[in-house]
């Protein structure tokens, strides 16, 4: 039998309080179809949170605000699938707010620029 989570062959499953566990990845065999949050995405959730905070500061400068908020949104979507779901969502929300503020900022800037002469 093969583990549905990591794909390794299971010759002898480990027995834990949760039931039979894959000796390679540690997931419970009966629930391997719905594995826990992807640990590879935990970093993305944290990065998204950091970028969200940074973009809330940098939205005043569109040159920095656009890339930080857009990358924050992309990482936030990814980070939502991790164990740090809350961090990913927080990062995503902050990045969206920053992006909207950034767009509004450049729209107002363009409007002022076009009417001041
Ligand atoms: Zn496994």
PDB file of C-alpha atoms and ligand atoms in Angstrom:
ATOM      1  CA  UNK A   1       0.000   0.000   0.000  1.00  0.00           C
ATOM      2  CA  UNK A   2       1.151   3.511  -0.814  1.00  0.00           C
ATOM      3  CA  UNK A   3       0.645   6.644   1.260  1.00  0.00           C
ATOM      4  CA  UNK A   4      -1.835   8.981  -0.421  1.00  0.00           C
ATOM      5  CA  UNK A   5      -0.107  11.972   1.146  1.00  0.00           C
ATOM      6  CA  UNK A   6       3.606  11.509   0.410  1.00  0.00           C
ATOM      7  CA  UNK A   7       3.391   8.616  -2.089  1.00  0.00           C
ATOM      8  CA  UNK A   8       5.906   6.429  -0.248  1.00  0.00           C
ATOM      9  CA  UNK A   9       5.285   2.720   0.100  1.00  0.00           C
ATOM     10  CA  UNK A  10       4.047   1.753   3.555  1.00  0.00           C
ATOM     11  CA  UNK A  11       5.185  -1.726   4.553  1.00  0.00           C
ATOM     12  CA  UNK A  12       4.294  -1.439   8.199  1.00  0.00           C
ATOM     13  CA  UNK A  13       2.209   1.508   9.359  1.00  0.00           C
ATOM     14  CA  UNK A  14       3.032   2.958  12.749  1.00  0.00           C
ATOM     15  CA  UNK A  15       0.289   2.750  15.346  1.00  0.00           C
ATOM     16  CA  UNK A  16      -0.532   5.932  17.223  1.00  0.00           C
ATOM     17  CA  UNK A  17      -3.450   7.172  19.305  1.00  0.00           C
ATOM     18  CA  UNK A  18      -4.931   8.624  16.104  1.00  0.00           C
ATOM     19  CA  UNK A  19      -4.760   5.262  14.308  1.00  0.00           C
ATOM     20  CA  UNK A  20      -2.364   3.940  11.685  1.00  0.00           C
ATOM     21  CA  UNK A  21       0.248   6.501  10.724  1.00  0.00           C
ATOM     22  CA  UNK A  22       2.499   6.678   7.663  1.00  0.00           C
ATOM     23  CA  UNK A  23       6.100   6.135   8.844  1.00  0.00           C
ATOM     24  CA  UNK A  24       7.430   8.482   6.131  1.00  0.00           C
ATOM     25  CA  UNK A  25       5.346  11.655   6.506  1.00  0.00           C
ATOM     26  CA  UNK A  26       3.472  11.046   9.751  1.00  0.00           C
ATOM     27  CA  UNK A  27      -0.047  11.544   8.417  1.00  0.00           C
ATOM     28  CA  UNK A  28      -2.906   9.387   9.683  1.00  0.00           C
ATOM     29  CA  UNK A  29      -3.554   6.852   6.921  1.00  0.00           C
ATOM     30  CA  UNK A  30      -7.364   7.020   7.106  1.00  0.00           C
ATOM     31  CA  UNK A  31      -7.300  10.795   6.662  1.00  0.00           C
ATOM     32  CA  UNK A  32      -4.373  11.065   4.247  1.00  0.00           C
ATOM     33  CA  UNK A  33      -6.745  12.246   1.508  1.00  0.00           C
ATOM     34  CA  UNK A  34      -7.176  15.484   3.439  1.00  0.00           C
ATOM     35  CA  UNK A  35      -3.654  16.232   4.627  1.00  0.00           C
ATOM     36  CA  UNK A  36      -3.051  18.992   7.106  1.00  0.00           C
ATOM     37  CA  UNK A  37      -1.864  22.385   5.912  1.00  0.00           C
ATOM     38  CA  UNK A  38       1.109  22.311   3.588  1.00  0.00           C
ATOM     39  CA  UNK A  39       4.146  23.195   5.726  1.00  0.00           C
ATOM     40  CA  UNK A  40       5.893  24.494   2.584  1.00  0.00           C
ATOM     41  CA  UNK A  41       3.332  27.270   2.497  1.00  0.00           C
ATOM     42  CA  UNK A  42       3.852  28.406   6.094  1.00  0.00           C
ATOM     43  CA  UNK A  43       6.701  30.656   4.974  1.00  0.00           C
ATOM     44  CA  UNK A  44       4.439  32.202   2.357  1.00  0.00           C
ATOM     45  CA  UNK A  45       1.830  33.037   5.001  1.00  0.00           C
ATOM     46  CA  UNK A  46       4.463  34.766   7.128  1.00  0.00           C
ATOM     47  CA  UNK A  47       5.946  36.553   4.082  1.00  0.00           C
ATOM     48  CA  UNK A  48       2.465  37.687   3.101  1.00  0.00           C
ATOM     49  CA  UNK A  49       1.843  39.085   6.586  1.00  0.00           C
ATOM     50  CA  UNK A  50       5.154  40.959   6.488  1.00  0.00           C
ATOM     51  CA  UNK A  51       4.484  42.287   2.971  1.00  0.00           C
ATOM     52  CA  UNK A  52       0.978  43.289   4.046  1.00  0.00           C
ATOM     53  CA  UNK A  53       2.399  45.364   6.891  1.00  0.00           C
ATOM     54  CA  UNK A  54       5.131  46.817   4.652  1.00  0.00           C
ATOM     55  CA  UNK A  55       2.651  47.676   1.885  1.00  0.00           C
ATOM     56  CA  UNK A  56       0.419  49.488   4.402  1.00  0.00           C
ATOM     57  CA  UNK A  57       3.387  51.821   4.890  1.00  0.00           C
ATOM     58  CA  UNK A  58       4.658  51.941   1.307  1.00  0.00           C
ATOM     59  CA  UNK A  59       1.293  52.531  -0.449  1.00  0.00           C
ATOM     60  CA  UNK A  60       2.091  56.264  -0.223  1.00  0.00           C
ATOM     61  CA  UNK A  61       4.956  55.602  -2.638  1.00  0.00           C
ATOM     62  CA  UNK A  62       3.387  53.760  -5.628  1.00  0.00           C
ATOM     63  CA  UNK A  63       6.808  52.581  -6.806  1.00  0.00           C
ATOM     64  CA  UNK A  64       7.074  50.436  -3.655  1.00  0.00           C
ATOM     65  CA  UNK A  65       3.393  50.056  -2.799  1.00  0.00           C
ATOM     66  CA  UNK A  66       2.349  48.243  -5.988  1.00  0.00           C
ATOM     67  CA  UNK A  67       4.942  45.456  -5.974  1.00  0.00           C
ATOM     68  CA  UNK A  68       4.756  44.828  -2.217  1.00  0.00           C
ATOM     69  CA  UNK A  69       0.936  44.716  -2.127  1.00  0.00           C
ATOM     70  CA  UNK A  70       0.609  42.567  -5.278  1.00  0.00           C
ATOM     71  CA  UNK A  71       3.232  40.075  -4.072  1.00  0.00           C
ATOM     72  CA  UNK A  72       1.526  40.139  -0.643  1.00  0.00           C
ATOM     73  CA  UNK A  73      -1.796  39.160  -2.267  1.00  0.00           C
ATOM     74  CA  UNK A  74      -0.207  36.308  -4.252  1.00  0.00           C
ATOM     75  CA  UNK A  75       1.603  34.951  -1.181  1.00  0.00           C
ATOM     76  CA  UNK A  76      -1.507  35.460   0.964  1.00  0.00           C
ATOM     77  CA  UNK A  77      -3.603  33.258  -1.360  1.00  0.00           C
ATOM     78  CA  UNK A  78      -0.919  30.570  -1.121  1.00  0.00           C
ATOM     79  CA  UNK A  79      -0.452  31.071   2.611  1.00  0.00           C
ATOM     80  CA  UNK A  80      -4.170  30.546   3.262  1.00  0.00           C
ATOM     81  CA  UNK A  81      -3.629  26.866   2.437  1.00  0.00           C
ATOM     82  CA  UNK A  82      -0.935  26.504   5.095  1.00  0.00           C
ATOM     83  CA  UNK A  83      -1.071  25.778   8.811  1.00  0.00           C
ATOM     84  CA  UNK A  84      -0.691  29.511   9.412  1.00  0.00           C
ATOM     85  CA  UNK A  85      -4.036  30.196   7.733  1.00  0.00           C
ATOM     86  CA  UNK A  86      -4.789  33.223   9.921  1.00  0.00           C
ATOM     87  CA  UNK A  87      -1.478  34.839   8.988  1.00  0.00           C
ATOM     88  CA  UNK A  88      -2.100  34.259   5.294  1.00  0.00           C
ATOM     89  CA  UNK A  89      -5.594  35.779   5.505  1.00  0.00           C
ATOM     90  CA  UNK A  90      -4.312  38.759   7.513  1.00  0.00           C
ATOM     91  CA  UNK A  91      -1.532  39.311   4.975  1.00  0.00           C
ATOM     92  CA  UNK A  92      -3.985  38.974   2.089  1.00  0.00           C
ATOM     93  CA  UNK A  93      -6.468  41.449   3.607  1.00  0.00           C
ATOM     94  CA  UNK A  94      -3.755  44.014   4.423  1.00  0.00           C
ATOM     95  CA  UNK A  95      -2.242  43.672   0.955  1.00  0.00           C
ATOM     96  CA  UNK A  96      -5.655  44.208  -0.692  1.00  0.00           C
ATOM     97  CA  UNK A  97      -6.283  47.319   1.455  1.00  0.00           C
ATOM     98  CA  UNK A  98      -2.803  48.613   0.569  1.00  0.00           C
ATOM     99  CA  UNK A  99      -3.339  47.929  -3.148  1.00  0.00           C
ATOM    100  CA  UNK A 100      -6.685  49.776  -3.111  1.00  0.00           C
ATOM    101  CA  UNK A 101      -5.053  52.669  -1.224  1.00  0.00           C
ATOM    102  CA  UNK A 102      -2.206  52.625  -3.732  1.00  0.00           C
ATOM    103  CA  UNK A 103      -4.605  52.782  -6.705  1.00  0.00           C
ATOM    104  CA  UNK A 104      -6.603  55.582  -5.019  1.00  0.00           C
ATOM    105  CA  UNK A 105      -3.367  57.410  -4.246  1.00  0.00           C
ATOM    106  CA  UNK A 106      -2.139  57.286  -7.831  1.00  0.00           C
ATOM    107  CA  UNK A 107      -5.626  58.150  -9.175  1.00  0.00           C
ATOM    108  CA  UNK A 108      -5.785  61.229  -6.920  1.00  0.00           C
ATOM    109  CA  UNK A 109      -2.203  62.069  -7.866  1.00  0.00           C
ATOM    110  CA  UNK A 110      -3.038  61.817 -11.570  1.00  0.00           C
ATOM    111  CA  UNK A 111      -6.202  63.900 -11.072  1.00  0.00           C
ATOM    112  CA  UNK A 112      -4.329  66.637  -9.193  1.00  0.00           C
ATOM    113  CA  UNK A 113      -1.549  66.494 -11.759  1.00  0.00           C
ATOM    114  CA  UNK A 114      -3.967  66.904 -14.665  1.00  0.00           C
ATOM    115  CA  UNK A 115      -5.960  69.767 -13.102  1.00  0.00           C
ATOM    116  CA  UNK A 116      -3.174  71.833 -11.579  1.00  0.00           C
ATOM    117  CA  UNK A 117      -2.108  73.301 -14.941  1.00  0.00           C
TER     118      UNK A 117
HETATM  119 ZN1  LIG B   1       3.095   9.418   3.953  1.00  0.00          ZN
END
